[in-house]
Tab-separated table of C-alpha atoms in Angstrom:
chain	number	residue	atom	x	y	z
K	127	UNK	CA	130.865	102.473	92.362
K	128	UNK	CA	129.291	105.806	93.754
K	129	UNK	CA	127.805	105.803	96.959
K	130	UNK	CA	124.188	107.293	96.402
K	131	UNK	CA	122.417	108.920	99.263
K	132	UNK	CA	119.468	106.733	100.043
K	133	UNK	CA	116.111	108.399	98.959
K	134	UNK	CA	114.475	110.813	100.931
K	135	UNK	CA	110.768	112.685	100.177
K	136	UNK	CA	109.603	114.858	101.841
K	137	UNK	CA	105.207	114.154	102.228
K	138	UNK	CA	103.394	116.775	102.898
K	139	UNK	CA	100.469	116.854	104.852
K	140	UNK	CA	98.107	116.708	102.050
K	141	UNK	CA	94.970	114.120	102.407
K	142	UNK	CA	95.655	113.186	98.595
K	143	UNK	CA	99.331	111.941	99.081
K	144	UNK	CA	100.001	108.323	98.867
K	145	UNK	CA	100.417	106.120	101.971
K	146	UNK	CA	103.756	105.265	101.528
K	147	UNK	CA	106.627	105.506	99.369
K	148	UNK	CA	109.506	102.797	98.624
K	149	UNK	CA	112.855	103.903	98.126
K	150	UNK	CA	115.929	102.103	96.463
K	151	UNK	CA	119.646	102.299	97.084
K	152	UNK	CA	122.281	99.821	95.372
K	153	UNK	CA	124.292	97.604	97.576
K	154	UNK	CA	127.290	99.081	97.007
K	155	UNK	CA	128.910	95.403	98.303
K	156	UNK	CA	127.812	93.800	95.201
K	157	UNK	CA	131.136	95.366	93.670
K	158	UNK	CA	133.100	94.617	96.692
K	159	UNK	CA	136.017	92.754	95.954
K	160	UNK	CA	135.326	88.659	97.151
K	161	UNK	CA	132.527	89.976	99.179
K	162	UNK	CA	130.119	87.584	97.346
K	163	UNK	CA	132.159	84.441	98.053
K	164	UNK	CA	132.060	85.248	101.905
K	165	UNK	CA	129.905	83.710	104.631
K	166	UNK	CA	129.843	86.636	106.129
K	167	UNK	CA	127.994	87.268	109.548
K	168	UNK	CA	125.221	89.407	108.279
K	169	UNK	CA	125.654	92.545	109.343
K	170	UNK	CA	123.475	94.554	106.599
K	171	UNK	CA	120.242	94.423	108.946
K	172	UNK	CA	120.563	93.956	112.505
K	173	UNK	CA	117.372	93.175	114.516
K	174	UNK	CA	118.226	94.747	117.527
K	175	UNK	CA	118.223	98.121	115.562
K	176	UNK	CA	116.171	97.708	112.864
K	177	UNK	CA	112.262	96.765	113.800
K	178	UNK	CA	111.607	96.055	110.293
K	179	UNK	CA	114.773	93.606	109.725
K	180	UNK	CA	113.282	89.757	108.632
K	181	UNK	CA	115.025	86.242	108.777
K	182	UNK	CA	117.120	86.986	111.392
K	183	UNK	CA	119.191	89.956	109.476
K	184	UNK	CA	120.395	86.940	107.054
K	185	UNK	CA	120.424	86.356	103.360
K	186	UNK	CA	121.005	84.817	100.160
K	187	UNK	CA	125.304	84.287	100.338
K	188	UNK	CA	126.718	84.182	97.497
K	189	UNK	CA	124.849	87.338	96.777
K	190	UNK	CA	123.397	87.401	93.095
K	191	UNK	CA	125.108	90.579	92.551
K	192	UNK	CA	121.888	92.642	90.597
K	193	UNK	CA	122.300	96.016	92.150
K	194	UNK	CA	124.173	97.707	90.236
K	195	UNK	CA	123.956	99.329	86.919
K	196	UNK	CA	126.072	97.110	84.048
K	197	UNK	CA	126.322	94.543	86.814
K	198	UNK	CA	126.194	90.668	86.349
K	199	UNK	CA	122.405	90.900	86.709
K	200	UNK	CA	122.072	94.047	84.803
K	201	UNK	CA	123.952	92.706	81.798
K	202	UNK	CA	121.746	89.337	81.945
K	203	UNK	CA	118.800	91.762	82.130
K	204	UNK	CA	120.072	93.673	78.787
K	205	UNK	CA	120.457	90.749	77.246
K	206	UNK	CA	117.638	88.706	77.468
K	207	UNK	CA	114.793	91.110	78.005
K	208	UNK	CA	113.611	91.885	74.633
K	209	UNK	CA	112.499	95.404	73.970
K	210	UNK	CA	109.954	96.945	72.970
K	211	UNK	CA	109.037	99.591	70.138
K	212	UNK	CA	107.773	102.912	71.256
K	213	UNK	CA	106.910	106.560	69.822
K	214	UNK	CA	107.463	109.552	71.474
K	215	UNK	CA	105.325	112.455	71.581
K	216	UNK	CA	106.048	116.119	73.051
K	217	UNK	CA	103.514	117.802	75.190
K	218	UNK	CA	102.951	121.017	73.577
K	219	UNK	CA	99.987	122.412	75.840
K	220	UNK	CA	101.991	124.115	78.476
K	221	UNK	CA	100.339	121.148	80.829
K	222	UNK	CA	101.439	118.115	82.967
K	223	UNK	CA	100.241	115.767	85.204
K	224	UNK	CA	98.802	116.853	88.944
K	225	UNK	CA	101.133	113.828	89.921
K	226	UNK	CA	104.368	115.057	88.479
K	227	UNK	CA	103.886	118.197	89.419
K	228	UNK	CA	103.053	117.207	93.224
K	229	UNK	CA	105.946	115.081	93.195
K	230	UNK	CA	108.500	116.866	91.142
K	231	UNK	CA	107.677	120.574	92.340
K	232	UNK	CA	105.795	120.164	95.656
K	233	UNK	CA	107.742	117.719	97.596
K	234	UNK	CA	110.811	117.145	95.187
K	235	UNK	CA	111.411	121.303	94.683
K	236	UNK	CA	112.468	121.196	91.104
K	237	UNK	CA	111.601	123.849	89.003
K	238	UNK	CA	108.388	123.140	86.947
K	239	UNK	CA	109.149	124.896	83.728
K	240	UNK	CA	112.417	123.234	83.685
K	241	UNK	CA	110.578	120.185	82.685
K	242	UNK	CA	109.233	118.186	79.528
K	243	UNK	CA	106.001	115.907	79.404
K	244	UNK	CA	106.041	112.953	76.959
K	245	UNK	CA	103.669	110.362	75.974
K	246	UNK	CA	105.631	106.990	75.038
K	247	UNK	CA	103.810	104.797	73.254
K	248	UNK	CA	104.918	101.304	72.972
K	249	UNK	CA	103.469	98.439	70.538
K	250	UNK	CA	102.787	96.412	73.357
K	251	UNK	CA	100.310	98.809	74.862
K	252	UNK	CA	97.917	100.621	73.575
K	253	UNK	CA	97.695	103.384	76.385
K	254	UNK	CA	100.307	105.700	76.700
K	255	UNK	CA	103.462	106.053	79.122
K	256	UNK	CA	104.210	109.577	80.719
K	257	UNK	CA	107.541	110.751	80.839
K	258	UNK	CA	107.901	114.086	82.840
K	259	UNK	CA	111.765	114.703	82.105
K	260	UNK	CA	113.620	117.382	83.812
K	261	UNK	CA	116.005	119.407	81.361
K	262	UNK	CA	119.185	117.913	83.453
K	263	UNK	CA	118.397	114.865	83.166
K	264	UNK	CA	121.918	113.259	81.345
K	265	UNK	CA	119.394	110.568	79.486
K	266	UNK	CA	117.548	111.528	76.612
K	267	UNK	CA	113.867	110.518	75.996
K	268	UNK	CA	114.673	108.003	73.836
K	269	UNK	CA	117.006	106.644	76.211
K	270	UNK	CA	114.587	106.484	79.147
K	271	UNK	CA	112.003	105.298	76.512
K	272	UNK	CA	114.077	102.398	75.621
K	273	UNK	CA	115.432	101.668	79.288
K	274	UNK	CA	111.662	101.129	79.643
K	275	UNK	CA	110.505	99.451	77.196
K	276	UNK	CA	112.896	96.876	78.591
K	277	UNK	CA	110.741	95.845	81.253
K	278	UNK	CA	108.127	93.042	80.706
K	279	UNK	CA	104.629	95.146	79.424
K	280	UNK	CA	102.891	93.117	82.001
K	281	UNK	CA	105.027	94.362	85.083
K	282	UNK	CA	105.279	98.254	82.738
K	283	UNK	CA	101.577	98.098	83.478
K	284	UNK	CA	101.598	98.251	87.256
K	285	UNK	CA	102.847	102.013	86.639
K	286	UNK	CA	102.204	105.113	84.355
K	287	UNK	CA	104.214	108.237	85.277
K	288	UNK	CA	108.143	108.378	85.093
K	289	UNK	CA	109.395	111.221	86.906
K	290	UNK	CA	113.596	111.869	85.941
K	291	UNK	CA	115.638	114.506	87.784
K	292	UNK	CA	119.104	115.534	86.808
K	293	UNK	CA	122.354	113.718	88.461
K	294	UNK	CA	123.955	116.310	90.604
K	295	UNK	CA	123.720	117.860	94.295
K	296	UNK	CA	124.443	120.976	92.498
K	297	UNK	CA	121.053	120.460	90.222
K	298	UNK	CA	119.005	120.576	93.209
K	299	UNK	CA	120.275	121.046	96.588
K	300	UNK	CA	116.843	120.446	98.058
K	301	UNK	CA	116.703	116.664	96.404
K	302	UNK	CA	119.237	114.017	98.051
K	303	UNK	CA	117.333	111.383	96.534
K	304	UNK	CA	118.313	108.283	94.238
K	305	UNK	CA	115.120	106.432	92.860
K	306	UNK	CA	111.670	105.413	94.440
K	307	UNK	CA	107.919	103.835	93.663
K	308	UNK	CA	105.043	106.068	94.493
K	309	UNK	CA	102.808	102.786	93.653
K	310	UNK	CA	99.304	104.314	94.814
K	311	UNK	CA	99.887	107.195	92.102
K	312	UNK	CA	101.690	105.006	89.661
K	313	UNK	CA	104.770	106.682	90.078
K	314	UNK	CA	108.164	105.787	89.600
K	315	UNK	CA	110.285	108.987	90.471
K	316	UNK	CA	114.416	109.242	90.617
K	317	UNK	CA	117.648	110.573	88.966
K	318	UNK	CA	117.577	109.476	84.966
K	319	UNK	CA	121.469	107.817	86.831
K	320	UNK	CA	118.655	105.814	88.049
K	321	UNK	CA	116.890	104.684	84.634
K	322	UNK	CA	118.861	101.605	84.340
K	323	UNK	CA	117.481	97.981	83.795
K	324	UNK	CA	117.939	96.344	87.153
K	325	UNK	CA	116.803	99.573	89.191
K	326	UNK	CA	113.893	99.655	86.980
K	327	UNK	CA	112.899	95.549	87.671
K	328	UNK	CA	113.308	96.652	91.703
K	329	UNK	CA	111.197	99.578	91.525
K	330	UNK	CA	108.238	97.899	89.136
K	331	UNK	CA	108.346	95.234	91.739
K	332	UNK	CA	107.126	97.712	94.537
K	333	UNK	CA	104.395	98.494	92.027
K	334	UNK	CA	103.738	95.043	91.325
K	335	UNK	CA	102.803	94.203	94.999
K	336	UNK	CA	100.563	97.085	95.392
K	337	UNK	CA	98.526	96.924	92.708
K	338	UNK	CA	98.724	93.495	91.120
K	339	UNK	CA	99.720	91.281	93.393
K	340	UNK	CA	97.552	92.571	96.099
K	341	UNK	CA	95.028	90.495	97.766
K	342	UNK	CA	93.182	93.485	97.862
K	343	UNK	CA	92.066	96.859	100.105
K	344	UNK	CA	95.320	98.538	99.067
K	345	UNK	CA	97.683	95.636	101.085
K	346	UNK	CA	100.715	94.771	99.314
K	347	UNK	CA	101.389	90.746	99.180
K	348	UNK	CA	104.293	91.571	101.095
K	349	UNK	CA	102.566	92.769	104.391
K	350	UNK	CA	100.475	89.429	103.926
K	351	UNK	CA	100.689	86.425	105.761
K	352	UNK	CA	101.803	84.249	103.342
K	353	UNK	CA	104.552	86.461	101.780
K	354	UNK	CA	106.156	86.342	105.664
K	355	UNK	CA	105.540	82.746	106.127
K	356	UNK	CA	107.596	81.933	102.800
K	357	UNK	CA	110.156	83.943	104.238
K	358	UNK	CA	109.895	82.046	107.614
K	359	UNK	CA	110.133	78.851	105.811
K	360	UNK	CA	113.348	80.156	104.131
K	361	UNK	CA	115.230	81.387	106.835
K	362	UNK	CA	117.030	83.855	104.459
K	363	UNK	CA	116.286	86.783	102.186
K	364	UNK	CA	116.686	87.047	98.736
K	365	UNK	CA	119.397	89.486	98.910
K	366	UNK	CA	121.363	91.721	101.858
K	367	UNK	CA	119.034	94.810	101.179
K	368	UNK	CA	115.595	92.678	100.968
K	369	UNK	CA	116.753	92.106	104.423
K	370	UNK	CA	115.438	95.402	105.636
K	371	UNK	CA	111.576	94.719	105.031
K	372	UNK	CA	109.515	92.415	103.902
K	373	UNK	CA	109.036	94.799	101.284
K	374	UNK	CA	112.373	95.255	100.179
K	375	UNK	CA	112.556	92.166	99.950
K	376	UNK	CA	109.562	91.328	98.263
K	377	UNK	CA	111.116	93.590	95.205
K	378	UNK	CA	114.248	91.613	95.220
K	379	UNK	CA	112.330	88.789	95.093
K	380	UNK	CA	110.825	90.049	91.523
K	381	UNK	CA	114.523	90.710	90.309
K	382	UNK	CA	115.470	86.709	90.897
K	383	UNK	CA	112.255	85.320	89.499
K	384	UNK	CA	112.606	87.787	86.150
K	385	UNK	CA	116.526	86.211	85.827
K	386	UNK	CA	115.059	82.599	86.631
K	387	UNK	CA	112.675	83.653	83.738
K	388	UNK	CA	114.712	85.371	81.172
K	389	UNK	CA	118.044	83.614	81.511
K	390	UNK	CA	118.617	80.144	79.943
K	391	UNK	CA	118.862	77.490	82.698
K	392	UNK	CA	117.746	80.154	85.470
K	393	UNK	CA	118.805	81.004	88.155
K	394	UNK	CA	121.304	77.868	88.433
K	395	UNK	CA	122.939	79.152	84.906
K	396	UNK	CA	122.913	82.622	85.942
K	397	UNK	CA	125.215	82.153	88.903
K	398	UNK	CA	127.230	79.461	86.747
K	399	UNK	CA	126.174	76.664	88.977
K	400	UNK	CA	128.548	77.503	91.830
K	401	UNK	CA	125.806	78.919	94.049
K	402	UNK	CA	124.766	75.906	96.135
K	403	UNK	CA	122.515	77.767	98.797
K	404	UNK	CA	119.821	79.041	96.030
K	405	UNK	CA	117.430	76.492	98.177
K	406	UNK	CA	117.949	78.680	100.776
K	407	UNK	CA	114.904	81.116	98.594
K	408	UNK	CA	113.079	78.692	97.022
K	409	UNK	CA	109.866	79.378	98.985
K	410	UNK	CA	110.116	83.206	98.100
K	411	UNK	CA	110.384	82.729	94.995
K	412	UNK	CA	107.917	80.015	94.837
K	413	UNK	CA	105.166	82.448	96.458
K	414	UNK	CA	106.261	85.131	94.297
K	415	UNK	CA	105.694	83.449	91.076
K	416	UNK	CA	102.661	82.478	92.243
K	417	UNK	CA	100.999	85.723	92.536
K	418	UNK	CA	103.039	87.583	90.052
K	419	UNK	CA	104.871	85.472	87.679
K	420	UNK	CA	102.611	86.177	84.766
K	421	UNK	CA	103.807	89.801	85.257
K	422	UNK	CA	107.466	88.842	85.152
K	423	UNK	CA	107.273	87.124	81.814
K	424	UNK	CA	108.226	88.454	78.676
K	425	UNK	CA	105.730	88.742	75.270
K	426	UNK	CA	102.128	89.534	75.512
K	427	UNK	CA	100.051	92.359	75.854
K	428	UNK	CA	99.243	94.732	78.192
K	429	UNK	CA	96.058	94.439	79.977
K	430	UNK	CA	93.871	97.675	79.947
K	431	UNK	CA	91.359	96.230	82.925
K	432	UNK	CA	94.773	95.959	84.925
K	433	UNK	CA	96.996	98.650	83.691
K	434	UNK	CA	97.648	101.997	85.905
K	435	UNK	CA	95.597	104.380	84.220
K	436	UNK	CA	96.879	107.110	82.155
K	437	UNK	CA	96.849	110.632	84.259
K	438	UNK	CA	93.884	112.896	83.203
K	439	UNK	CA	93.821	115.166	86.216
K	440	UNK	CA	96.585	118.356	84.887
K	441	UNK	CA	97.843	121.561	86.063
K	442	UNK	CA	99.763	124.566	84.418
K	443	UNK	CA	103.252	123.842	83.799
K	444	UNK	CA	104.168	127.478	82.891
């Protein structure tokens, strides 16, 4: 698997740009040989060096192995998510949003006129999706259309704006980025390599516990109380990279409880009943469904009162 440089953005000093952005990186040890079946002495986060590192440094062993793209929990993801119909249409008024353009040209330093606006319209929601989709991108709109339409409508919601860069260094030397969740512009911004079920689920969840999870004033549910005390109670996070924040791990959280959801028999079936220490989570996920499981289920609706609205504030694209 290739080693992707972990996300970097540059925020400029601007009183408009959001408070914080969360970046993704696959563990590339999820496609280590035997790695999952080792005890291993948690060395992913170490407390002494990282200030945000939870439980301890420790988590969920055997890992459930849903980093990576066509992985065991990608495939289960592909499988059992149902998707969703959508239309496309092309943005022919030489416009996009402020928020792509901030993003993709101001701190990201691709080339505006290199890219393409499109409204995706999906039957489960009335309001349009934006898709502002670089020329290099290797995915096709109706690739990253359908890669989206993947996701549950009522965790699509928490976001409006898909930014997609090309792949290579060579595209943009200025970008070394992967993926991340811009959740107070409802943003999700990355490489279309990036547009891929399970990286999708991870970065939704950061918008999920901004927006609607949130017990309000702009706090996530994972800077709250009770998200850390679940953890506490644990003694583990969900997965070797959730054990960097409480953030982190808040989003990995989301990716268990949607394969608990979505795959027959759970999370039990998923791991083929061999994985003995799923306990070791239960509170996490336990908390988690209880502020956002409605988001992580399939079917339904989206709901407008709730949904990120659609971007209205444009600038000149060429």
């Amino acid at each position: 698997m290739a080693v992707f440089k972990t996300l970097l953005i540059a925020l400029a000093a601007a009183a408009n740009a959001p408070a914080a952005v969360v970046a993704f990186q696959p563990d590339p040890r999820a496609t280590n040989t035997g790695l999952a079946k080792r005890a291993d002495a948690y060395p992913f986060c170490n407390p002494a060096t990282n200030p945000n590192c939870i439980a301890g440094g420790k988590y969920l062993v055997p890992i459930l192995e849903f980093s990576s793209e066509n992985g065991p929990g990608d495939l289960a993801y592909q499988q059992y998510l149902p998707a969703s119909p959508w239309t496309f249409s092309k943005w022919t008024n030489g416009l996009m949003p402020e928020r792509c353009y901030y993003w993709g040209v101001t701190a990201d330093k691709w080339k505006a006129t290199d890219f393409l606006v499109y409204n995706v319209t999906y039957t489960d929601c009335a309001t349009p999706f934006v898709v502002c989709r670089h020329q290099k991108s290797t995915k096709s709109i109706g690739q990253l259309a359908s890669q989206i339409g993947k996701l549950p409508v009522r965790m699509r919601q928490a976001s409006s704006i898909y930014i997609v860069y090309g792949d290579l260094n060579t595209d943009n030397p200025n970008y070394g980025g992967y993926m991340a969740t811009l959740a107070g512009d409802g943003v999700v911004v990355g490489r279309s390599v990036a547009y891929f079920s399970t990286s999708l689920v991870h970065e939704t969840g950061h918008a999920v516990d901004s927006t609607l999870a949130s017990p309000g004033g702009g706090k996530p549910f994972s800077g709250t109380a009770a998200w850390a005390a679940a953890v506490k109670a644990d003694g583990y996070a969900v997965s070797a990279y959730g054990a960097g924040s409480y953030v982190e791990d808040f989003a990995e959280a989301g990716r268990a409880v949607l394969l608990d959801t979505v795959v027959p028999g759970g999370l039990a079936a998923f791991t083929g009943g061999k994985n003995a220490n799923l306990t070791q989570i239960a509170a996490q996920l336990k908390a988690f469904k209880a502020v956002a499981g409605t988001f992580y289920t399939p079917g339904g609706k989206c709901d407008l009162a709730k949904k990120f609205p659609f971007p209205t504030k444009l600038v000149k694209r060429v």
